[in-house]
Amino acid sequence: MALRTTGLTKRFGGLTAVDGVSFELAPDECCSLIGPNGAGKTTFFNLLTGALEPTAGSVEYRPSTGTSRTGAVGDGGVAGDGGAVGDGGDGADGGDAAAGRDGGDAPGADGWVDVTDYDTDQTALAGLHRSYQITNVFATSTVLENVRVAAQAHGGTDSWKVWRNADSFTEYTEQAYAILDRVGLADQAETVAQNLSHGQKRNLEVAIALAGDPDVLLLDEPTSGVSTDGIDEVKRLIDDVAEDHAVLLVEHNMDVVMELSDRIAVLHQGELIADDDPAAIRNDERVQEAYLGGYDPDEHRVASAGGSGSGSGSGSGSSDATEDRDANGSPGGDSP
């Protein structure tokens, strides 16, 4: 496993947004997390990434060891020769690379790191990266700069060398170009981010999440607001990224979920009510009642042929403005 939670719970006063969720994610799988609006999906993401402190339970992460991925600089590391940060894999302060630049906990004998109390920068440096429901990029910077800065942020002592000429950071520029090529934005490298189409901005956000060569990617509604034509490109990208990353995907478009997922977990009123392969989830009576409402892939495929937007193929809890819109970690619409 790459990531696991045990009894993870979050309460906001008398409201329980996430209720005793025990969950595992394997290094080589794409798992979708689905459920109606207010089920607790984005709150769960915020707990995994340190944006929220859990009321109870734990989050543990098992980092890879020396795994080389597309877009990494050096021989399997982010900014060094074979390590995650610096030369040999150590962080700037001599802490374990997997625990991040700030010297977090080293993996135990079984390889697991308890990241329950990590904040957002610590979890990112450890190797858990996420995208957001609302596109979150540097709008007035170029596409290349968005990704280069993200790569540099994972570069140990280089992350704070703000007075050094950016052109001298060739390793991060090379990493950024490699990632942009992977997400189909290489030809837009010098474009100012605010001039991209919405679908291109979603791809840029995935590119930013890929910078630093994470082990786990958490993608929060990556097709939200994307046109029907653009959804195919997003699906291609997620399928490609899932080849060498563990991917946890929150998505309301059920065609996307059923096509890409190795496994589907279902949250309802903060509880994990089902966790199985797509075929079993499609036929699960509890899931039908709570969310899918008689989802028929053939019916949705016909309906979407003449439609546009990411609403085609959505479950009964399709995304809208009430769902989890606060990226800063407050409950927003995600509390039951």
Short mmCIF file of C-alpha atoms in Angstrom, two decimals:
data_model
loop_
_atom_site.label_atom_id
_atom_site.label_comp_id
_atom_site.label_asym_id
_atom_site.label_seq_id
_atom_site.Cartn_x
_atom_site.Cartn_y
_atom_site.Cartn_z
CA MET A 1 0.00 0.00 0.00
CA ALA A 2 1.06 3.60 -0.60
CA LEU A 3 -1.49 5.32 1.64
CA ARG A 4 -3.82 4.21 4.38
CA THR A 5 -6.17 5.69 6.95
CA THR A 6 -7.46 4.08 10.13
CA GLY A 7 -10.65 5.30 11.77
CA LEU A 8 -10.22 8.75 10.24
CA THR A 9 -12.80 11.14 11.64
CA LYS A 10 -13.50 14.87 11.36
CA ARG A 11 -16.17 16.72 13.30
CA PHE A 12 -17.16 20.35 12.98
CA GLY A 13 -19.00 21.01 16.24
CA GLY A 14 -21.94 18.63 16.19
CA LEU A 15 -21.50 17.73 12.50
CA THR A 16 -19.47 14.68 11.54
CA ALA A 17 -18.08 15.21 8.03
CA VAL A 18 -15.87 12.09 7.95
CA ASP A 19 -16.83 9.22 10.22
CA GLY A 20 -14.32 6.50 11.09
CA VAL A 21 -13.02 5.91 7.55
CA SER A 22 -10.43 3.14 7.13
CA PHE A 23 -9.07 3.14 3.60
CA GLU A 24 -6.05 1.91 1.62
CA LEU A 25 -4.54 2.92 -1.72
CA ALA A 26 -2.04 0.73 -3.56
CA PRO A 27 0.99 2.22 -5.36
CA ASP A 28 -0.18 1.10 -8.79
CA GLU A 29 -3.92 1.76 -8.67
CA CYS A 30 -6.40 4.43 -9.66
CA CYS A 31 -9.19 4.58 -7.10
CA SER A 32 -12.20 6.88 -7.40
CA LEU A 33 -13.91 8.33 -4.37
CA ILE A 34 -17.57 9.05 -5.11
CA GLY A 35 -20.66 10.10 -3.21
CA PRO A 36 -23.38 12.75 -3.16
CA ASN A 37 -22.71 16.38 -2.35
CA GLY A 38 -21.91 16.73 1.33
CA ALA A 39 -20.69 13.13 1.61
CA GLY A 40 -17.29 14.24 2.98
CA LYS A 41 -15.09 13.71 -0.07
CA THR A 42 -13.16 16.97 -0.07
CA THR A 43 -12.96 16.98 3.72
CA PHE A 44 -11.35 13.54 3.40
CA PHE A 45 -8.85 15.00 0.88
CA ASN A 46 -8.13 17.87 3.27
CA LEU A 47 -7.41 15.39 6.06
CA LEU A 48 -5.04 13.39 3.85
CA THR A 49 -3.07 16.48 2.83
CA GLY A 50 -2.86 18.31 6.15
CA ALA A 51 -5.32 21.09 5.32
CA LEU A 52 -7.46 19.88 8.23
CA GLU A 53 -6.58 18.23 11.53
CA PRO A 54 -8.51 15.03 12.19
CA THR A 55 -10.66 14.69 15.27
CA ALA A 56 -9.62 11.05 15.52
CA GLY A 57 -7.84 8.37 13.53
CA SER A 58 -4.59 8.31 11.56
CA VAL A 59 -3.13 8.86 8.10
CA GLU A 60 -0.05 6.85 7.07
CA TYR A 61 2.03 7.03 3.92
CA ARG A 62 4.60 4.61 2.53
CA PRO A 63 7.04 6.45 0.23
CA SER A 64 8.68 4.75 -2.69
CA THR A 65 12.42 4.16 -2.56
CA GLY A 66 14.41 5.42 -5.51
CA THR A 67 11.59 5.01 -8.02
CA SER A 68 12.30 6.94 -11.23
CA ARG A 69 9.34 8.58 -12.93
CA THR A 70 8.80 10.61 -16.05
CA GLY A 71 9.67 14.25 -15.40
CA ALA A 72 12.01 13.60 -12.49
CA VAL A 73 15.38 15.31 -12.56
CA GLY A 74 18.43 13.15 -12.08
CA ASP A 75 18.41 9.38 -11.71
CA GLY A 76 15.15 8.76 -9.93
CA GLY A 77 14.99 11.81 -7.69
CA VAL A 78 13.55 15.26 -7.78
CA ALA A 79 16.59 17.45 -7.44
CA GLY A 80 19.55 15.19 -6.90
CA ASP A 81 21.17 11.98 -8.04
CA GLY A 82 18.83 9.26 -6.85
CA GLY A 83 17.16 11.08 -3.97
CA ALA A 84 13.97 12.94 -3.34
CA VAL A 85 15.62 16.16 -2.18
CA GLY A 86 19.29 17.03 -2.51
CA ASP A 87 22.16 14.66 -3.14
CA GLY A 88 21.62 11.09 -2.04
CA GLY A 89 18.02 11.60 -1.01
CA ASP A 90 18.43 13.61 2.18
CA GLY A 91 16.46 16.78 2.85
CA ALA A 92 18.17 20.12 3.38
CA ASP A 93 18.17 19.62 7.13
CA GLY A 94 19.45 16.06 6.95
CA GLY A 95 16.06 14.50 7.56
CA ASP A 96 14.79 11.50 5.63
CA ALA A 97 13.87 12.41 2.04
CA ALA A 98 10.47 10.80 2.28
CA ALA A 99 9.60 12.86 5.29
CA GLY A 100 10.31 16.11 3.50
CA ARG A 101 12.71 19.02 3.63
CA ASP A 102 11.68 20.00 7.15
CA GLY A 103 12.90 16.76 8.68
CA GLY A 104 9.64 14.96 9.40
CA ASP A 105 9.39 11.45 10.76
CA ALA A 106 11.54 8.83 9.08
CA PRO A 107 9.79 5.66 7.86
CA GLY A 108 9.50 2.89 10.43
CA ALA A 109 10.83 -0.62 9.98
CA ASP A 110 7.78 -1.45 7.86
CA GLY A 111 8.31 1.62 5.65
CA TRP A 112 5.27 3.58 6.87
CA VAL A 113 5.34 7.24 7.94
CA ASP A 114 2.61 8.64 10.19
CA VAL A 115 1.60 11.91 8.49
CA THR A 116 -1.53 12.52 10.57
CA ASP A 117 -0.12 15.70 12.10
CA TYR A 118 1.68 16.98 9.00
CA ASP A 119 0.59 20.31 7.54
CA THR A 120 0.09 20.91 3.82
CA ASP A 121 3.69 21.73 2.94
CA GLN A 122 5.00 18.72 4.85
CA THR A 123 2.63 16.29 3.12
CA ALA A 124 3.52 17.80 -0.27
CA LEU A 125 7.24 17.46 0.43
CA ALA A 126 6.64 13.90 1.62
CA GLY A 127 5.14 12.98 -1.75
CA LEU A 128 1.35 13.46 -1.52
CA HIS A 129 0.23 16.08 -4.04
CA ARG A 130 -3.27 17.27 -4.91
CA SER A 131 -5.29 19.34 -7.33
CA TYR A 132 -8.37 21.37 -6.38
CA GLN A 133 -11.98 21.63 -7.48
CA ILE A 134 -11.47 25.28 -8.39
CA THR A 135 -8.52 25.77 -10.75
CA ASN A 136 -5.57 26.94 -8.65
CA VAL A 137 -2.70 28.29 -10.79
CA PHE A 138 -0.56 31.45 -11.00
CA ALA A 139 -2.73 33.23 -13.54
CA THR A 140 -0.25 35.95 -14.55
CA SER A 141 2.78 33.65 -14.86
CA THR A 142 3.60 31.56 -17.89
CA VAL A 143 2.68 27.90 -18.06
CA LEU A 144 6.38 27.02 -17.80
CA GLU A 145 6.90 29.21 -14.72
CA ASN A 146 3.93 27.62 -12.96
CA VAL A 147 5.53 24.19 -13.22
CA ARG A 148 9.15 25.30 -12.78
CA VAL A 149 8.34 27.06 -9.49
CA ALA A 150 6.51 23.94 -8.27
CA ALA A 151 9.53 21.81 -9.16
CA GLN A 152 11.90 24.21 -7.41
CA ALA A 153 9.72 24.12 -4.29
CA HIS A 154 10.74 20.48 -3.89
CA GLY A 155 14.42 21.20 -4.50
CA GLY A 156 15.74 21.27 -0.96
CA THR A 157 17.79 24.43 -0.32
CA ASP A 158 16.99 25.68 -3.83
CA SER A 159 13.40 26.28 -2.79
CA TRP A 160 14.27 29.50 -0.97
CA LYS A 161 16.93 30.92 -3.34
CA VAL A 162 14.63 33.72 -4.48
CA TRP A 163 17.43 36.14 -5.44
CA ARG A 164 19.11 33.77 -7.87
CA ASN A 165 18.39 34.22 -11.59
CA ALA A 166 15.61 31.82 -12.53
CA ASP A 167 17.39 30.94 -15.78
CA SER A 168 20.19 29.36 -13.75
CA PHE A 169 17.87 26.66 -12.39
CA THR A 170 18.22 24.57 -15.52
CA GLU A 171 17.37 21.29 -13.78
CA TYR A 172 13.93 22.56 -12.78
CA THR A 173 13.30 24.08 -16.19
CA GLU A 174 14.12 20.73 -17.80
CA GLN A 175 11.82 18.95 -15.38
CA ALA A 176 9.04 21.44 -16.12
CA TYR A 177 9.37 20.97 -19.88
CA ALA A 178 9.27 17.18 -19.48
CA ILE A 179 6.08 17.41 -17.41
CA LEU A 180 4.45 19.86 -19.83
CA ASP A 181 5.19 17.46 -22.67
CA ARG A 182 3.53 14.69 -20.73
CA VAL A 183 0.34 16.67 -20.08
CA GLY A 184 0.14 18.02 -23.64
CA LEU A 185 1.06 21.63 -22.86
CA ALA A 186 4.61 21.83 -24.21
CA ASP A 187 3.49 24.09 -27.04
CA GLN A 188 1.91 26.45 -24.49
CA ALA A 189 5.02 26.82 -22.30
CA GLU A 190 5.37 30.57 -22.87
CA THR A 191 1.62 31.27 -22.71
CA VAL A 192 0.38 33.24 -19.71
CA ALA A 193 -1.75 30.83 -17.69
CA GLN A 194 -4.84 33.06 -17.63
CA ASN A 195 -5.00 32.82 -21.44
CA LEU A 196 -5.42 29.03 -21.44
CA SER A 197 -8.77 27.37 -22.00
CA HIS A 198 -10.44 25.90 -18.91
CA GLY A 199 -9.48 22.37 -19.94
CA GLN A 200 -5.85 23.43 -20.45
CA LYS A 201 -5.83 25.03 -17.00
CA ARG A 202 -7.01 21.75 -15.50
CA ASN A 203 -4.13 19.98 -17.27
CA LEU A 204 -1.73 22.64 -15.97
CA GLU A 205 -2.91 21.97 -12.44
CA VAL A 206 -2.12 18.28 -12.91
CA ALA A 207 1.31 19.31 -14.25
CA ILE A 208 1.93 21.37 -11.11
CA ALA A 209 0.90 18.39 -8.98
CA LEU A 210 3.36 16.18 -10.89
CA ALA A 211 6.28 18.50 -10.14
CA GLY A 212 8.46 17.04 -7.42
CA ASP A 213 7.72 13.48 -8.56
CA PRO A 214 5.07 12.53 -5.96
CA ASP A 215 4.12 8.97 -5.09
CA VAL A 216 0.42 9.77 -4.60
CA LEU A 217 -1.78 12.14 -6.61
CA LEU A 218 -5.13 13.31 -5.23
CA LEU A 219 -7.24 14.78 -8.03
CA ASP A 220 -10.36 16.68 -6.94
CA GLU A 221 -12.94 16.79 -9.76
CA PRO A 222 -10.45 17.18 -12.65
CA THR A 223 -13.23 17.24 -15.28
CA SER A 224 -15.29 19.91 -13.52
CA GLY A 225 -16.29 22.57 -16.05
CA VAL A 226 -14.47 20.84 -18.90
CA SER A 227 -16.30 20.47 -22.22
CA THR A 228 -17.31 17.04 -23.51
CA ASP A 229 -14.49 17.12 -26.06
CA GLY A 230 -11.99 18.14 -23.39
CA ILE A 231 -13.00 15.32 -21.06
CA ASP A 232 -11.42 12.75 -23.38
CA GLU A 233 -8.09 14.56 -23.04
CA VAL A 234 -8.41 14.66 -19.25
CA LYS A 235 -9.19 10.93 -19.20
CA ARG A 236 -6.14 10.22 -21.36
CA LEU A 237 -3.97 12.24 -18.99
CA ILE A 238 -5.26 10.55 -15.83
CA ASP A 239 -4.86 7.11 -17.41
CA ASP A 240 -1.26 7.97 -18.31
CA VAL A 241 -0.41 9.38 -14.88
CA ALA A 242 -1.91 6.33 -13.16
CA GLU A 243 0.68 4.15 -14.90
CA ASP A 244 3.36 5.30 -12.45
CA HIS A 245 1.53 7.01 -9.59
CA ALA A 246 -1.08 6.01 -7.06
CA VAL A 247 -4.13 8.12 -7.96
CA LEU A 248 -7.12 8.92 -5.76
CA LEU A 249 -9.78 10.63 -7.81
CA VAL A 250 -12.89 12.53 -6.68
CA GLU A 251 -15.20 12.71 -9.68
CA HIS A 252 -18.92 13.06 -10.40
CA ASN A 253 -18.81 12.05 -14.06
CA MET A 254 -19.63 8.37 -13.80
CA ASP A 255 -18.46 7.54 -17.31
CA VAL A 256 -15.00 8.79 -16.30
CA VAL A 257 -15.14 6.95 -12.99
CA MET A 258 -16.20 3.61 -14.48
CA GLU A 259 -13.69 3.80 -17.32
CA LEU A 260 -10.59 4.79 -15.34
CA SER A 261 -11.00 3.20 -11.92
CA ASP A 262 -9.41 -0.02 -10.74
CA ARG A 263 -11.48 0.41 -7.60
CA ILE A 264 -14.25 2.69 -6.36
CA ALA A 265 -14.86 3.80 -2.77
CA VAL A 266 -18.21 5.36 -1.85
CA LEU A 267 -18.76 7.89 0.92
CA HIS A 268 -22.23 8.70 2.24
CA GLN A 269 -22.84 11.01 5.18
CA GLY A 270 -19.16 10.71 6.06
CA GLU A 271 -19.10 6.92 6.17
CA LEU A 272 -17.43 4.53 3.75
CA ILE A 273 -20.41 2.43 2.62
CA ALA A 274 -18.75 0.47 -0.20
CA ASP A 275 -15.26 -0.21 -1.58
CA ASP A 276 -14.99 -2.58 -4.55
CA ASP A 277 -14.35 -2.91 -8.28
CA PRO A 278 -16.51 -0.84 -10.70
CA ALA A 279 -18.83 -3.71 -11.65
CA ALA A 280 -19.62 -4.52 -8.03
CA ILE A 281 -20.16 -0.84 -7.17
CA ARG A 282 -22.53 -0.39 -10.12
CA ASN A 283 -24.70 -3.23 -8.79
CA ASP A 284 -24.48 -2.40 -5.09
CA GLU A 285 -27.95 -1.59 -3.76
CA ARG A 286 -26.65 0.74 -1.06
CA VAL A 287 -24.69 2.73 -3.64
CA GLN A 288 -27.68 2.83 -5.98
CA GLU A 289 -29.84 4.23 -3.22
CA ALA A 290 -27.28 6.73 -1.92
CA TYR A 291 -25.82 7.99 -5.18
CA LEU A 292 -26.04 6.28 -8.56
CA GLY A 293 -29.82 6.24 -8.86
CA GLY A 294 -29.97 3.65 -11.66
CA TYR A 295 -26.86 4.74 -13.56
CA ASP A 296 -26.76 3.04 -16.98
CA PRO A 297 -23.49 3.57 -18.90
CA ASP A 298 -25.10 2.90 -22.29
CA GLU A 299 -27.91 5.35 -21.59
CA HIS A 300 -25.49 8.07 -20.50
CA ARG A 301 -23.27 7.47 -23.51
CA VAL A 302 -26.18 8.11 -25.86
CA ALA A 303 -27.30 11.16 -23.88
CA SER A 304 -23.82 12.68 -23.83
CA ALA A 305 -23.33 12.36 -27.57
CA GLY A 306 -25.29 15.55 -28.19
CA GLY A 307 -24.45 17.37 -24.95
CA SER A 308 -21.53 19.37 -23.63
CA GLY A 309 -19.87 19.98 -20.30
CA SER A 310 -18.86 17.56 -17.61
CA GLY A 311 -22.42 16.87 -16.48
CA SER A 312 -22.92 13.96 -18.88
CA GLY A 313 -22.67 10.64 -17.11
CA SER A 314 -22.90 12.22 -13.67
CA GLY A 315 -24.37 10.47 -10.67
CA SER A 316 -27.24 11.91 -8.70
CA GLY A 317 -24.79 14.04 -6.71
CA SER A 318 -23.31 15.94 -9.64
CA SER A 319 -21.02 18.77 -8.77
CA ASP A 320 -22.42 22.23 -8.23
CA ALA A 321 -21.56 25.40 -6.37
CA THR A 322 -22.60 23.88 -3.04
CA GLU A 323 -19.97 21.15 -3.06
CA ASP A 324 -16.78 21.68 -1.09
CA ARG A 325 -15.76 25.01 -2.60
CA ASP A 326 -13.39 26.15 0.15
CA ALA A 327 -9.89 25.04 -0.86
CA ASN A 328 -8.44 26.44 2.37
CA GLY A 329 -9.65 23.56 4.50
CA SER A 330 -12.92 24.79 6.01
CA PRO A 331 -15.88 22.42 5.75
CA GLY A 332 -17.66 24.42 3.06
CA GLY A 333 -20.38 22.31 1.46
CA ASP A 334 -18.70 19.09 2.46
CA SER A 335 -20.22 18.69 5.89
CA PRO A 336 -23.28 16.49 6.10
#
